[in-house]
Amino acid sequence: MKGSKFLHFILFASIPLLFINDLYRHNTLLEKRLWDFGHLPLFMALAFASLPYLTQAIGLSKNKKLTVLKYFGSIVVLGMVIEIVQWVTGRNASFSDLRKDTLGALLIYLCFYFRDIKSRPIRWVSWVVALLWLGFESQPVTEAAIDRWRMNASMPVLADFETQAELTRWNGGRFQRAEMERDFPSESISDYSPNTINHALMVSFHTDGYSGIVGDGLHSDWRGFKALKMDINNPSAAFLKLNIKIEDRVSMGKDRSYQNRYNGMYTLQPGDNEVRISLDAVSNAPHSRVIDLGDVARLSLFFNNAPQKGHIYIDNVTLLEVD
């Protein structure tokens, strides 16, 4: 009885979390994926909490299967209503969340009413489908966890774009992973065999307003390093002005003013460029405080009213122990 009351309390306390806007805007990709995945255990708990009422209803019903389907359908409808309310209140309605809601209820009902399915093939097919479905819904979390491990293992390299999964650390404009015919001059020849294909991030830009990318899924702890370095290739014949913005969690809070973050402008000459930024300059950029290098939230690279359309290649975004 106490356990049932506690479960009901947890479910009731979880309701506001479904409607709080931008609750995890500045969290890591893994934290976001785990939060999204939380719909599944939440609706498993909801389905579990409904079992006493369902058992009572079955005892009063002549059609057990229909009663179970009604309860299951009610939970699915509740998930749909939640998504509609989220959309009305400014959050995004998500079919992915509804899928996880449905799967959570399905897993619980299969566990408790599995033996009531008389046909053995249907019983096992139901479980196989449910488990495959669970694997599908778990894939984003698994990929984010693997990428987090790779990210930690690759430090002090923040990004070298040698895996497709790295693209999940970036968002904003138009970008894609591209093969490079050669390595950047700063890369050690000993790091590559003749058969190695080097990759970089190709970022497109346009002439109207701002265009670029935001790295908001990079490793956030830059303490103990002196500089940030990146290789950038400008394939055009024009000199380009690249803006670089670095923000910590505080910069992303209430005061998002220009003076509360690092802002730099760098000239990209035609061909290869090595951009190097002192982390002391980053740390001391705000007027009234110090940027927390142990909690860096975003690295933005963008153009403002570029003189022409085009693209650049970015590679080897690395933290250095020397300036």
PDB file of C-alpha atoms in Angstrom, residues 18-22 36 79-101:
ATOM      1  CA  LEU A  18       6.296  17.414 -19.001  1.00  0.00           C
ATOM      2  CA  PHE A  19       5.339  21.043 -19.562  1.00  0.00           C
ATOM      3  CA  ILE A  20       8.337  23.095 -18.419  1.00  0.00           C
ATOM      4  CA  ASN A  21       9.734  24.800 -21.519  1.00  0.00           C
ATOM      5  CA  ASP A  22      13.498  24.691 -22.226  1.00  0.00           C
ATOM      6  CA  ASP A  36      13.601  12.221 -23.867  1.00  0.00           C
ATOM      7  CA  GLY A  79       0.071  10.456 -24.133  1.00  0.00           C
ATOM      8  CA  MET A  80      -1.529  12.153 -27.142  1.00  0.00           C
ATOM      9  CA  VAL A  81      -3.215  14.745 -24.907  1.00  0.00           C
ATOM     10  CA  ILE A  82       0.105  15.489 -23.202  1.00  0.00           C
ATOM     11  CA  GLU A  83       1.775  16.113 -26.564  1.00  0.00           C
ATOM     12  CA  ILE A  84      -1.057  18.431 -27.621  1.00  0.00           C
ATOM     13  CA  VAL A  85      -0.805  20.385 -24.363  1.00  0.00           C
ATOM     14  CA  GLN A  86       2.983  20.604 -24.787  1.00  0.00           C
ATOM     15  CA  TRP A  87       2.466  22.037 -28.256  1.00  0.00           C
ATOM     16  CA  VAL A  88      -0.069  24.576 -26.955  1.00  0.00           C
ATOM     17  CA  THR A  89       2.261  25.655 -24.127  1.00  0.00           C
ATOM     18  CA  GLY A  90       5.229  26.307 -26.407  1.00  0.00           C
ATOM     19  CA  ARG A  91       7.039  22.973 -26.382  1.00  0.00           C
ATOM     20  CA  ASN A  92       7.303  20.728 -29.415  1.00  0.00           C
ATOM     21  CA  ALA A  93       4.783  17.935 -29.798  1.00  0.00           C
ATOM     22  CA  SER A  94       6.774  14.785 -30.517  1.00  0.00           C
ATOM     23  CA  PHE A  95       5.650  11.576 -32.179  1.00  0.00           C
ATOM     24  CA  SER A  96       8.837  10.031 -30.781  1.00  0.00           C
ATOM     25  CA  ASP A  97       7.627  10.752 -27.237  1.00  0.00           C
ATOM     26  CA  LEU A  98       4.234   9.241 -28.042  1.00  0.00           C
ATOM     27  CA  ARG A  99       5.944   6.094 -29.343  1.00  0.00           C
ATOM     28  CA  LYS A 100       7.834   5.734 -26.074  1.00  0.00           C
ATOM     29  CA  ASP A 101       4.652   6.378 -24.075  1.00  0.00           C
TER      30      ASP A 101
END
